[in-house]
């Protein structure tokens, strides 16, 4: 069974540009999460989808970030316009249960975003 | 909001040595999770703890859920080079947020000298 995949693995952009990150969860997983780790800091929750619906987006930093999950399969996270402080590693995780449980999340390898 | 403090931030040890790290919080957690992140990979769950005082092992790894529910410990016995990585503690926030989102510590970076 394929794990959670993320694309691209690395992205280097200039301040003010737009970047779109993609996450493909494990097939059949209804729950999809986005997290971000800024260098040296903790991994922070951004948002949670249940199928195509946003269950919780309390961790989204500001309105420059837009997440979508059309059709309840893969998800995209767009940053527009990117700022220097957006640099970090963006992780996606998915969970198979209808009722999300903390210990059932499978993480992707992350996308390392560098904003210059 | 709730925070998790991990110590130490980094460790440099000799192969074969035992390792201890901990995670503390000013507030109570009902579940403690320990993850390991290998370079270039995402975090992988090592051990999950659900009850105060619980002691759980996974091979050479042993983790404990503190009695106060405000701390947890991870020990690695007889370290080997593949133990290298970043170890994160995590737990679901109490009283809010969607079910399943996690709070993480800043991680303990482990380096093992052969």
mmCIF file of C-alpha atoms in Angstrom:
data_model
loop_
_atom_site.group_PDB
_atom_site.id
_atom_site.type_symbol
_atom_site.label_atom_id
_atom_site.label_comp_id
_atom_site.label_asym_id
_atom_site.label_seq_id
_atom_site.Cartn_x
_atom_site.Cartn_y
_atom_site.Cartn_z
ATOM 1 C CA UNK A 1 0.000 0.000 0.000
ATOM 2 C CA UNK A 2 1.408 3.392 -0.980
ATOM 3 C CA UNK A 3 2.008 5.869 1.821
ATOM 4 C CA UNK A 4 1.210 9.547 1.931
ATOM 5 C CA UNK A 5 2.986 11.334 -0.894
ATOM 6 C CA UNK A 6 3.786 15.010 -1.225
ATOM 7 C CA UNK A 7 4.899 17.077 -4.173
ATOM 8 C CA UNK A 8 7.253 18.780 -4.661
ATOM 9 C CA UNK A 9 9.845 17.589 -2.184
ATOM 10 C CA UNK A 10 11.578 20.969 -2.339
ATOM 11 C CA UNK A 11 10.532 24.377 -3.570
ATOM 12 C CA UNK A 12 12.581 27.547 -3.672
ATOM 13 C CA UNK A 13 10.685 30.703 -4.570
ATOM 14 C CA UNK A 14 11.068 34.423 -4.201
ATOM 15 C CA UNK A 15 9.078 36.558 -1.849
ATOM 16 C CA UNK A 16 5.818 37.572 -3.461
ATOM 17 C CA UNK A 17 5.526 34.514 -5.672
ATOM 18 C CA UNK A 18 2.887 31.821 -5.423
ATOM 19 C CA UNK A 19 3.511 28.192 -4.550
ATOM 20 C CA UNK A 20 1.149 25.243 -4.510
ATOM 21 C CA UNK A 21 1.916 22.147 -2.491
ATOM 22 C CA UNK A 22 0.173 18.867 -3.124
ATOM 23 C CA UNK A 23 -0.619 15.961 -0.844
ATOM 24 C CA UNK A 24 -1.952 12.557 -1.857
ATOM 25 C CA UNK A 25 -3.216 10.712 1.205
ATOM 26 C CA UNK A 26 -3.338 6.975 1.620
ATOM 27 C CA UNK A 27 -6.189 5.672 -0.504
ATOM 28 C CA UNK A 28 -9.456 5.554 1.404
ATOM 29 C CA UNK A 29 -8.363 7.868 4.206
ATOM 30 C CA UNK A 30 -11.095 10.376 4.928
ATOM 31 C CA UNK A 31 -9.051 12.544 7.270
ATOM 32 C CA UNK A 32 -6.260 14.727 5.902
ATOM 33 C CA UNK A 33 -4.114 17.109 7.930
ATOM 34 C CA UNK A 34 -1.593 19.787 7.072
ATOM 35 C CA UNK A 35 1.198 20.690 9.477
ATOM 36 C CA UNK A 36 4.215 22.975 9.203
ATOM 37 C CA UNK A 37 7.591 22.986 10.894
ATOM 38 C CA UNK A 38 9.588 26.179 10.850
ATOM 39 C CA UNK A 39 13.289 25.421 11.384
ATOM 40 C CA UNK A 40 14.122 24.607 14.976
ATOM 41 C CA UNK A 41 10.560 24.930 16.150
ATOM 42 C CA UNK A 42 7.728 22.534 16.799
ATOM 43 C CA UNK A 43 5.550 20.947 14.141
ATOM 44 C CA UNK A 44 2.377 23.027 14.106
ATOM 45 C CA UNK A 45 -1.093 22.014 13.013
ATOM 46 C CA UNK A 46 -2.547 24.030 10.135
ATOM 47 C CA UNK A 47 -5.831 22.397 9.206
ATOM 48 C CA UNK A 48 -7.884 19.239 9.019
ATOM 49 C CA UNK A 49 -10.126 17.950 6.245
ATOM 50 C CA UNK A 50 -12.757 15.276 6.576
ATOM 51 C CA UNK A 51 -13.279 14.203 2.995
ATOM 52 C CA UNK A 52 -13.684 17.495 1.118
ATOM 53 C CA UNK A 53 -14.856 19.542 4.101
ATOM 54 C CA UNK A 54 -12.647 21.687 6.299
ATOM 55 C CA UNK A 55 -13.184 20.367 9.799
ATOM 56 C CA UNK A 56 -10.761 22.707 11.519
ATOM 57 C CA UNK A 57 -8.610 25.453 10.020
ATOM 58 C CA UNK A 58 -7.714 27.125 13.279
ATOM 59 C CA UNK A 59 -3.992 26.718 12.643
ATOM 60 C CA UNK A 60 -3.862 28.520 9.302
ATOM 61 C CA UNK A 61 -1.523 31.501 9.775
ATOM 62 C CA UNK A 62 -3.395 34.054 7.636
ATOM 63 C CA UNK A 63 -5.416 34.481 4.478
ATOM 64 C CA UNK A 64 -2.393 34.051 2.240
ATOM 65 C CA UNK A 65 -2.831 30.326 2.787
ATOM 66 C CA UNK A 66 -5.580 28.461 0.927
ATOM 67 C CA UNK A 67 -6.175 24.746 1.245
ATOM 68 C CA UNK A 68 -8.491 22.686 -0.890
ATOM 69 C CA UNK A 69 -9.470 19.068 -1.151
ATOM 70 C CA UNK A 70 -11.804 18.791 -4.106
ATOM 71 C CA UNK A 71 -13.484 15.404 -4.363
ATOM 72 C CA UNK A 72 -12.087 14.337 -1.033
ATOM 73 C CA UNK A 73 -8.948 12.800 -2.470
ATOM 74 C CA UNK A 74 -5.739 14.795 -2.846
ATOM 75 C CA UNK A 75 -5.287 18.193 -1.257
ATOM 76 C CA UNK A 76 -3.452 21.341 -2.262
ATOM 77 C CA UNK A 77 -2.078 24.107 -0.097
ATOM 78 C CA UNK A 78 -1.465 27.373 -1.887
ATOM 79 C CA UNK A 79 0.581 30.220 -0.478
ATOM 80 C CA UNK A 80 -0.021 33.522 -2.243
ATOM 81 C CA UNK A 81 1.916 35.755 -2.003
ATOM 82 C CA UNK A 82 4.717 33.946 -0.183
ATOM 83 C CA UNK A 83 6.618 35.750 2.578
ATOM 84 C CA UNK A 84 9.995 34.958 4.112
ATOM 85 C CA UNK A 85 8.422 33.610 7.298
ATOM 86 C CA UNK A 86 6.543 30.970 5.288
ATOM 87 C CA UNK A 87 9.771 28.996 4.864
ATOM 88 C CA UNK A 88 9.704 25.619 6.521
ATOM 89 C CA UNK A 89 8.724 22.012 5.989
ATOM 90 C CA UNK A 90 5.062 21.364 5.242
ATOM 91 C CA UNK A 91 3.832 17.937 6.265
ATOM 92 C CA UNK A 92 0.658 16.240 5.250
ATOM 93 C CA UNK A 93 -0.849 13.371 7.232
ATOM 94 C CA UNK A 94 -3.844 11.153 6.671
ATOM 95 C CA UNK A 95 -5.941 8.989 8.928
ATOM 96 C CA UNK A 96 -8.267 6.166 8.023
ATOM 97 C CA UNK A 97 -11.008 6.467 10.597
ATOM 98 C CA UNK A 98 -14.247 8.359 10.325
ATOM 99 C CA UNK A 99 -13.715 9.482 13.874
ATOM 100 C CA UNK A 100 -10.187 10.833 13.771
ATOM 101 C CA UNK A 101 -7.878 9.441 16.400
ATOM 102 C CA UNK A 102 -4.616 10.990 17.427
ATOM 103 C CA UNK A 103 -2.577 7.830 17.024
ATOM 104 C CA UNK A 104 -3.652 6.867 13.514
ATOM 105 C CA UNK A 105 -2.034 9.608 11.458
ATOM 106 C CA UNK A 106 0.450 8.626 8.771
ATOM 107 C CA UNK A 107 2.760 11.399 7.692
ATOM 108 C CA UNK A 108 4.155 12.177 4.277
ATOM 109 C CA UNK A 109 7.816 13.072 3.732
ATOM 110 C CA UNK A 110 7.099 16.785 3.658
ATOM 111 C CA UNK A 111 7.725 19.630 1.239
ATOM 112 C CA UNK A 112 10.621 21.890 2.144
ATOM 113 C CA UNK A 113 9.686 25.428 1.146
ATOM 114 C CA UNK A 114 12.314 28.143 0.999
ATOM 115 C CA UNK A 115 11.225 31.713 0.370
ATOM 116 C CA UNK A 116 14.075 34.056 -0.597
ATOM 117 C CA UNK B 1 -2.331 27.466 24.167
ATOM 118 C CA UNK B 2 -0.912 24.153 25.249
ATOM 119 C CA UNK B 3 2.792 23.639 24.682
ATOM 120 C CA UNK B 4 5.171 20.713 24.948
ATOM 121 C CA UNK B 5 8.747 21.257 26.110
ATOM 122 C CA UNK B 6 11.248 18.657 25.047
ATOM 123 C CA UNK B 7 14.648 18.063 26.594
ATOM 124 C CA UNK B 8 17.356 17.867 25.635
ATOM 125 C CA UNK B 9 17.275 19.713 22.319
ATOM 126 C CA UNK B 10 20.110 17.555 21.000
ATOM 127 C CA UNK B 11 22.245 14.627 22.102
ATOM 128 C CA UNK B 12 25.548 13.255 20.864
ATOM 129 C CA UNK B 13 26.180 9.758 22.127
ATOM 130 C CA UNK B 14 28.381 6.773 21.492
ATOM 131 C CA UNK B 15 26.931 3.660 19.914
ATOM 132 C CA UNK B 16 25.819 1.262 22.620
ATOM 133 C CA UNK B 17 24.894 3.946 25.138
ATOM 134 C CA UNK B 18 21.412 4.358 26.552
ATOM 135 C CA UNK B 19 19.411 7.493 25.781
ATOM 136 C CA UNK B 20 16.822 9.328 27.846
ATOM 137 C CA UNK B 21 14.675 12.240 26.783
ATOM 138 C CA UNK B 22 11.571 13.831 28.198
ATOM 139 C CA UNK B 23 8.618 15.975 27.362
ATOM 140 C CA UNK B 24 6.794 18.241 29.795
ATOM 141 C CA UNK B 25 3.772 20.467 29.725
ATOM 142 C CA UNK B 26 2.117 22.933 32.076
ATOM 143 C CA UNK B 27 -1.228 21.339 31.235
ATOM 144 C CA UNK B 28 -2.588 17.821 31.234
ATOM 145 C CA UNK B 29 -2.475 15.546 28.218
ATOM 146 C CA UNK B 30 -4.672 12.463 27.954
ATOM 147 C CA UNK B 31 -2.570 10.805 25.274
ATOM 148 C CA UNK B 32 1.164 10.968 24.720
ATOM 149 C CA UNK B 33 2.743 10.014 21.414
ATOM 150 C CA UNK B 34 6.390 9.606 20.501
ATOM 151 C CA UNK B 35 7.461 9.997 16.871
ATOM 152 C CA UNK B 36 10.771 9.640 15.083
ATOM 153 C CA UNK B 37 11.706 11.579 11.980
ATOM 154 C CA UNK B 38 14.491 10.253 9.787
ATOM 155 C CA UNK B 39 16.251 12.730 7.487
ATOM 156 C CA UNK B 40 14.091 13.483 4.438
ATOM 157 C CA UNK B 41 11.127 11.598 5.823
ATOM 158 C CA UNK B 42 7.999 12.419 7.773
ATOM 159 C CA UNK B 43 7.451 11.550 11.440
ATOM 160 C CA UNK B 44 6.680 7.912 12.175
ATOM 161 C CA UNK B 45 4.815 6.868 15.306
ATOM 162 C CA UNK B 46 6.950 4.847 17.699
ATOM 163 C CA UNK B 47 4.854 4.518 20.838
ATOM 164 C CA UNK B 48 1.418 5.679 21.979
ATOM 165 C CA UNK B 49 0.512 6.051 25.673
ATOM 166 C CA UNK B 50 -3.045 6.360 26.940
ATOM 167 C CA UNK B 51 -3.055 6.064 30.743
ATOM 168 C CA UNK B 52 -1.199 7.841 33.517
ATOM 169 C CA UNK B 53 1.630 5.635 34.757
ATOM 170 C CA UNK B 54 1.590 3.461 31.641
ATOM 171 C CA UNK B 55 4.926 2.000 30.591
ATOM 172 C CA UNK B 56 5.139 0.701 27.028
ATOM 173 C CA UNK B 57 7.990 -0.847 25.083
ATOM 174 C CA UNK B 58 8.704 -1.182 21.391
ATOM 175 C CA UNK B 59 11.909 -3.143 20.939
ATOM 176 C CA UNK B 60 14.734 -1.153 22.495
ATOM 177 C CA UNK B 61 12.415 1.792 23.083
ATOM 178 C CA UNK B 62 10.480 2.314 26.296
ATOM 179 C CA UNK B 63 8.137 5.204 26.999
ATOM 180 C CA UNK B 64 6.251 6.215 30.104
ATOM 181 C CA UNK B 65 3.171 8.333 30.656
ATOM 182 C CA UNK B 66 3.856 10.446 33.742
ATOM 183 C CA UNK B 67 1.624 10.109 36.777
ATOM 184 C CA UNK B 68 0.759 13.808 36.747
ATOM 185 C CA UNK B 69 -0.217 13.505 33.050
ATOM 186 C CA UNK B 70 2.004 16.510 32.420
ATOM 187 C CA UNK B 71 5.079 14.636 31.293
ATOM 188 C CA UNK B 72 6.367 11.670 29.390
ATOM 189 C CA UNK B 73 9.719 9.979 28.960
ATOM 190 C CA UNK B 74 11.366 8.030 26.165
ATOM 191 C CA UNK B 75 14.341 5.759 26.692
ATOM 192 C CA UNK B 76 16.391 3.999 24.050
ATOM 193 C CA UNK B 77 18.651 1.206 25.200
ATOM 194 C CA UNK B 78 21.913 0.175 23.530
ATOM 195 C CA UNK B 79 21.742 2.807 20.788
ATOM 196 C CA UNK B 80 22.754 1.945 17.231
ATOM 197 C CA UNK B 81 23.584 4.234 14.289
ATOM 198 C CA UNK B 82 20.098 3.911 12.777
ATOM 199 C CA UNK B 83 18.637 5.533 15.901
ATOM 200 C CA UNK B 84 19.850 8.845 14.485
ATOM 201 C CA UNK B 85 17.026 11.271 13.836
ATOM 202 C CA UNK B 86 14.692 13.715 15.527
ATOM 203 C CA UNK B 87 12.380 12.428 18.221
ATOM 204 C CA UNK B 88 9.140 14.316 18.800
ATOM 205 C CA UNK B 89 6.621 14.028 21.572
ATOM 206 C CA UNK B 90 3.055 14.930 20.676
ATOM 207 C CA UNK B 91 -0.458 14.807 21.980
ATOM 208 C CA UNK B 92 -3.975 15.896 21.076
ATOM 209 C CA UNK B 93 -5.067 19.218 22.618
ATOM 210 C CA UNK B 94 -7.642 19.117 25.376
ATOM 211 C CA UNK B 95 -11.007 20.712 25.104
ATOM 212 C CA UNK B 96 -11.015 21.918 21.572
ATOM 213 C CA UNK B 97 -9.868 21.629 18.014
ATOM 214 C CA UNK B 98 -10.847 18.947 15.591
ATOM 215 C CA UNK B 99 -10.381 15.389 16.677
ATOM 216 C CA UNK B 100 -6.986 14.208 15.691
ATOM 217 C CA UNK B 101 -4.908 17.352 15.285
ATOM 218 C CA UNK B 102 -1.737 17.154 17.315
ATOM 219 C CA UNK B 103 0.475 19.436 19.381
ATOM 220 C CA UNK B 104 4.172 18.652 18.977
ATOM 221 C CA UNK B 105 7.292 19.429 20.948
ATOM 222 C CA UNK B 106 10.327 20.970 19.257
ATOM 223 C CA UNK B 107 12.100 17.643 19.051
ATOM 224 C CA UNK B 108 15.268 16.046 20.374
ATOM 225 C CA UNK B 109 17.926 15.566 17.721
ATOM 226 C CA UNK B 110 19.904 12.393 18.341
ATOM 227 C CA UNK B 111 23.342 11.765 16.852
ATOM 228 C CA UNK B 112 25.098 8.437 17.381
ATOM 229 C CA UNK B 113 28.817 7.963 16.897
ATOM 230 C CA UNK B 114 29.765 4.478 15.728
#
